[in-house]
Amino acid sequence: MTTKRPKRAVRQAKQARAQSTVKAILEAGARILAEGGWPAFNTNAIALRAGVSIGSVYEYFENKQALIDAVAEDHLAAGEALLAEGVARLANTTRTADLITALVEGAVMLHALDPRLHRALSSEVPLSIKVRERAERLRKGLTKHVSRWLASRVAEPRIAAQLLVDTTDAVVHRWWTEDDGRRVQPGRLAIELQSMLGLYLRSLESRSGNAVSPAS
């Protein structure tokens, strides 16, 4: 019979100096992950880059998993801020083109924030269930807002919203994370994707008797 070791308590960064230390550690972790991927992500390298002792890293983060989750949480927070901005924009318009533009430009902006970090977090890192659930809430939250916006325009707003959100994310995500050196410019990608999604949405509105002009 073995005795479980007590879980080591980690310190909460409440003072300005402590918060500055945590910020430096997270920024160092993000840069190392973006530049070298998951194999390069280790606490000794992060401590060296942040200019702190290895003890300081473990003072605020229980282990490597807690640290990578915190880096991912910071990245998700940026996505949530963009979502909030997009939702605010949609609240002030009834134009179909504005919805499509908000979706596409929001996805491009999110992925463009830190492409290499986004690539590593989405394809290499073993994120915790908690972080994955937060990412899923972000997707579902956006889908819910789009569905509400479409409620009086199409017959099946939930399905249409899911297709619009998931298609936008999949296309933009693949474009940013699977670079083969021959990508078109972001602006050109956005134009083509907006055109494709606009045709889809206008066809749904037409079938529902809510046809609008391409510029609306």
Short mmCIF file of C-alpha atoms in Angstrom, two decimals:
data_model
loop_
_atom_site.label_atom_id
_atom_site.label_comp_id
_atom_site.label_asym_id
_atom_site.label_seq_id
_atom_site.Cartn_x
_atom_site.Cartn_y
_atom_site.Cartn_z
CA MET A 1 0.00 0.00 0.00
CA THR A 2 1.40 3.36 -0.99
CA THR A 3 0.78 6.75 0.53
CA LYS A 4 -0.18 9.56 -1.82
CA ARG A 5 2.00 12.60 -1.64
CA PRO A 6 0.05 15.74 -0.73
CA LYS A 7 -0.62 18.07 -3.62
CA ARG A 8 1.83 20.95 -3.51
CA ALA A 9 0.15 24.31 -3.04
CA VAL A 10 0.92 26.97 -5.59
CA ARG A 11 1.06 30.65 -4.86
CA GLN A 12 -1.53 33.08 -6.23
CA ALA A 13 -0.06 36.14 -7.90
CA LYS A 14 -1.81 38.97 -6.04
CA GLN A 15 0.89 41.60 -5.77
CA ALA A 16 2.07 43.61 -8.77
CA ARG A 17 5.55 42.08 -8.64
CA ALA A 18 4.16 38.56 -8.55
CA GLN A 19 1.78 39.31 -11.41
CA SER A 20 4.70 40.65 -13.43
CA THR A 21 6.63 37.45 -12.79
CA VAL A 22 3.71 35.28 -13.90
CA LYS A 23 3.25 37.39 -17.01
CA ALA A 24 6.93 36.99 -17.90
CA ILE A 25 6.71 33.22 -17.41
CA LEU A 26 3.61 32.92 -19.60
CA GLU A 27 5.08 35.10 -22.33
CA ALA A 28 8.29 33.07 -22.30
CA GLY A 29 6.30 29.85 -22.48
CA ALA A 30 4.23 31.13 -25.38
CA ARG A 31 7.30 32.21 -27.34
CA ILE A 32 9.15 28.95 -26.77
CA LEU A 33 6.09 26.95 -27.80
CA ALA A 34 5.58 29.08 -30.91
CA GLU A 35 9.22 28.82 -31.96
CA GLY A 36 10.06 25.24 -31.05
CA GLY A 37 6.76 23.45 -30.56
CA TRP A 38 5.86 21.08 -27.74
CA PRO A 39 9.29 19.34 -27.66
CA ALA A 40 10.97 22.64 -26.78
CA PHE A 41 8.49 23.50 -24.03
CA ASN A 42 10.24 22.78 -20.74
CA THR A 43 10.33 24.65 -17.47
CA ASN A 44 14.09 25.18 -17.40
CA ALA A 45 14.06 26.88 -20.81
CA ILE A 46 11.04 28.94 -19.83
CA ALA A 47 12.64 30.09 -16.57
CA LEU A 48 15.82 31.10 -18.43
CA ARG A 49 13.91 33.06 -21.05
CA ALA A 50 11.67 34.74 -18.47
CA GLY A 51 14.68 35.72 -16.40
CA VAL A 52 13.46 33.95 -13.27
CA SER A 53 14.57 30.94 -11.26
CA ILE A 54 13.10 27.51 -11.87
CA GLY A 55 11.76 27.75 -8.33
CA SER A 56 9.74 30.81 -9.31
CA VAL A 57 8.10 28.85 -12.12
CA TYR A 58 7.00 26.10 -9.75
CA GLU A 59 5.97 28.66 -7.17
CA TYR A 60 3.07 29.66 -9.45
CA PHE A 61 2.55 26.56 -11.60
CA GLU A 62 2.23 23.09 -10.15
CA ASN A 63 3.70 21.37 -13.19
CA LYS A 64 4.26 21.59 -16.94
CA GLN A 65 0.61 20.80 -17.65
CA ALA A 66 -0.59 23.67 -15.48
CA LEU A 67 1.79 26.00 -17.29
CA ILE A 68 0.75 25.00 -20.81
CA ASP A 69 -2.90 25.25 -19.80
CA ALA A 70 -2.28 28.80 -18.57
CA VAL A 71 -0.65 29.72 -21.91
CA ALA A 72 -3.68 28.28 -23.72
CA GLU A 73 -6.08 30.12 -21.42
CA ASP A 74 -4.41 33.42 -22.31
CA HIS A 75 -4.79 32.63 -26.01
CA LEU A 76 -8.45 31.72 -25.54
CA ALA A 77 -9.07 34.94 -23.65
CA ALA A 78 -7.97 36.85 -26.74
CA GLY A 79 -10.46 34.83 -28.79
CA GLU A 80 -13.24 35.59 -26.34
CA ALA A 81 -12.49 39.30 -26.60
CA LEU A 82 -12.75 39.13 -30.38
CA LEU A 83 -16.02 37.24 -30.07
CA ALA A 84 -17.43 39.93 -27.81
CA GLU A 85 -16.47 42.60 -30.34
CA GLY A 86 -18.08 40.64 -33.18
CA VAL A 87 -21.30 40.09 -31.25
CA ALA A 88 -21.46 43.82 -30.46
CA ARG A 89 -21.09 44.62 -34.16
CA LEU A 90 -23.90 42.25 -35.12
CA ALA A 91 -26.24 43.82 -32.61
CA ASN A 92 -26.18 47.02 -34.64
CA THR A 93 -26.82 45.64 -38.12
CA THR A 94 -29.38 43.65 -40.09
CA ARG A 95 -27.22 43.26 -43.20
CA THR A 96 -26.37 39.73 -44.28
CA ALA A 97 -23.03 40.94 -45.64
CA ASP A 98 -22.13 42.31 -42.20
CA LEU A 99 -22.71 38.92 -40.59
CA ILE A 100 -20.47 37.15 -43.11
CA THR A 101 -17.80 39.84 -42.83
CA ALA A 102 -17.81 39.66 -39.03
CA LEU A 103 -17.44 35.87 -39.08
CA VAL A 104 -14.62 35.75 -41.60
CA GLU A 105 -12.68 38.77 -40.36
CA GLY A 106 -13.04 37.57 -36.77
CA ALA A 107 -11.64 34.13 -37.63
CA VAL A 108 -8.76 35.64 -39.61
CA MET A 109 -7.92 38.06 -36.81
CA LEU A 110 -7.99 35.31 -34.20
CA HIS A 111 -5.62 33.07 -36.15
CA ALA A 112 -3.41 36.00 -37.13
CA LEU A 113 -2.82 37.03 -33.50
CA ASP A 114 -0.01 34.49 -33.14
CA PRO A 115 -0.11 31.90 -35.96
CA ARG A 116 2.73 29.71 -34.75
CA LEU A 117 1.41 29.62 -31.20
CA HIS A 118 -2.08 28.81 -32.48
CA ARG A 119 -0.68 26.01 -34.61
CA ALA A 120 1.19 24.46 -31.69
CA LEU A 121 -1.74 24.73 -29.28
CA SER A 122 -4.18 23.21 -31.74
CA SER A 123 -2.08 20.36 -33.05
CA GLU A 124 0.78 19.49 -30.69
CA VAL A 125 -0.10 20.25 -27.10
CA PRO A 126 -1.90 17.83 -24.73
CA LEU A 127 -4.33 20.36 -23.29
CA SER A 128 -6.46 19.54 -20.26
CA ILE A 129 -10.17 18.80 -20.49
CA LYS A 130 -10.88 22.12 -18.78
CA VAL A 131 -9.12 24.10 -21.52
CA ARG A 132 -10.72 22.06 -24.30
CA GLU A 133 -14.14 22.67 -22.76
CA ARG A 134 -13.47 26.40 -22.67
CA ALA A 135 -12.55 26.34 -26.35
CA GLU A 136 -15.75 24.45 -27.12
CA ARG A 137 -17.79 27.00 -25.17
CA LEU A 138 -16.26 29.70 -27.33
CA ARG A 139 -17.40 27.92 -30.50
CA LYS A 140 -20.86 27.18 -29.12
CA GLY A 141 -21.27 30.74 -27.88
CA LEU A 142 -20.57 32.17 -31.31
CA THR A 143 -22.88 29.64 -32.95
CA LYS A 144 -25.65 30.57 -30.55
CA HIS A 145 -25.33 34.28 -31.32
CA VAL A 146 -25.33 33.67 -35.07
CA SER A 147 -28.36 31.40 -34.73
CA ARG A 148 -30.27 34.14 -32.93
CA TRP A 149 -29.29 36.65 -35.60
CA LEU A 150 -30.61 34.29 -38.31
CA ALA A 151 -33.80 33.33 -36.46
CA SER A 152 -36.15 35.46 -38.57
CA ARG A 153 -34.26 34.94 -41.82
CA VAL A 154 -33.88 31.22 -42.47
CA ALA A 155 -35.94 28.10 -41.78
CA GLU A 156 -33.27 26.28 -39.75
CA PRO A 157 -31.17 28.98 -38.04
CA ARG A 158 -29.32 26.59 -35.71
CA ILE A 159 -28.12 24.37 -38.54
CA ALA A 160 -27.22 27.35 -40.73
CA ALA A 161 -25.32 28.98 -37.87
CA GLN A 162 -23.37 25.82 -37.17
CA LEU A 163 -22.41 25.43 -40.82
CA LEU A 164 -21.36 29.08 -41.11
CA VAL A 165 -19.27 29.04 -37.93
CA ASP A 166 -17.68 25.63 -38.44
CA THR A 167 -16.91 26.19 -42.12
CA THR A 168 -15.33 29.56 -41.42
CA ASP A 169 -13.21 28.18 -38.60
CA ALA A 170 -12.15 25.08 -40.55
CA VAL A 171 -11.11 26.96 -43.67
CA VAL A 172 -9.24 29.72 -41.86
CA HIS A 173 -7.67 27.30 -39.38
CA ARG A 174 -6.37 25.02 -42.12
CA TRP A 175 -5.06 28.00 -44.04
CA TRP A 176 -3.04 29.25 -41.06
CA THR A 177 -1.88 25.95 -39.58
CA GLU A 178 -1.03 23.95 -42.69
CA ASP A 179 1.18 26.40 -44.52
CA ASP A 180 2.75 24.87 -47.64
CA GLY A 181 4.42 28.11 -48.67
CA ARG A 182 1.86 28.90 -51.35
CA ARG A 183 -0.88 30.62 -49.38
CA VAL A 184 -2.83 33.51 -50.79
CA GLN A 185 -2.88 36.75 -48.85
CA PRO A 186 -5.34 37.01 -45.92
CA GLY A 187 -7.37 39.67 -47.70
CA ARG A 188 -7.83 37.49 -50.76
CA LEU A 189 -8.78 34.48 -48.67
CA ALA A 190 -11.36 36.58 -46.82
CA ILE A 191 -12.92 37.79 -50.07
CA GLU A 192 -13.25 34.28 -51.48
CA LEU A 193 -14.63 32.85 -48.23
CA GLN A 194 -17.12 35.69 -47.80
CA SER A 195 -18.34 35.13 -51.35
CA MET A 196 -18.84 31.41 -50.74
CA LEU A 197 -20.66 31.85 -47.42
CA GLY A 198 -22.72 34.73 -48.78
CA LEU A 199 -24.04 32.58 -51.62
CA TYR A 200 -24.99 29.86 -49.15
CA LEU A 201 -26.79 32.22 -46.80
CA ARG A 202 -28.63 34.07 -49.54
CA SER A 203 -29.87 30.75 -50.95
CA LEU A 204 -31.32 29.90 -47.53
CA GLU A 205 -32.97 33.30 -47.25
CA SER A 206 -34.43 32.90 -50.71
CA ARG A 207 -35.94 29.54 -49.83
CA SER A 208 -37.39 31.07 -46.67
CA GLY A 209 -38.92 33.98 -48.57
CA ASN A 210 -36.45 36.47 -47.13
CA ALA A 211 -34.34 37.01 -50.22
CA VAL A 212 -32.12 40.04 -50.12
CA SER A 213 -29.74 41.68 -52.54
CA PRO A 214 -26.04 40.67 -52.44
CA ALA A 215 -25.16 44.04 -50.93
CA SER A 216 -27.60 43.76 -48.06
#
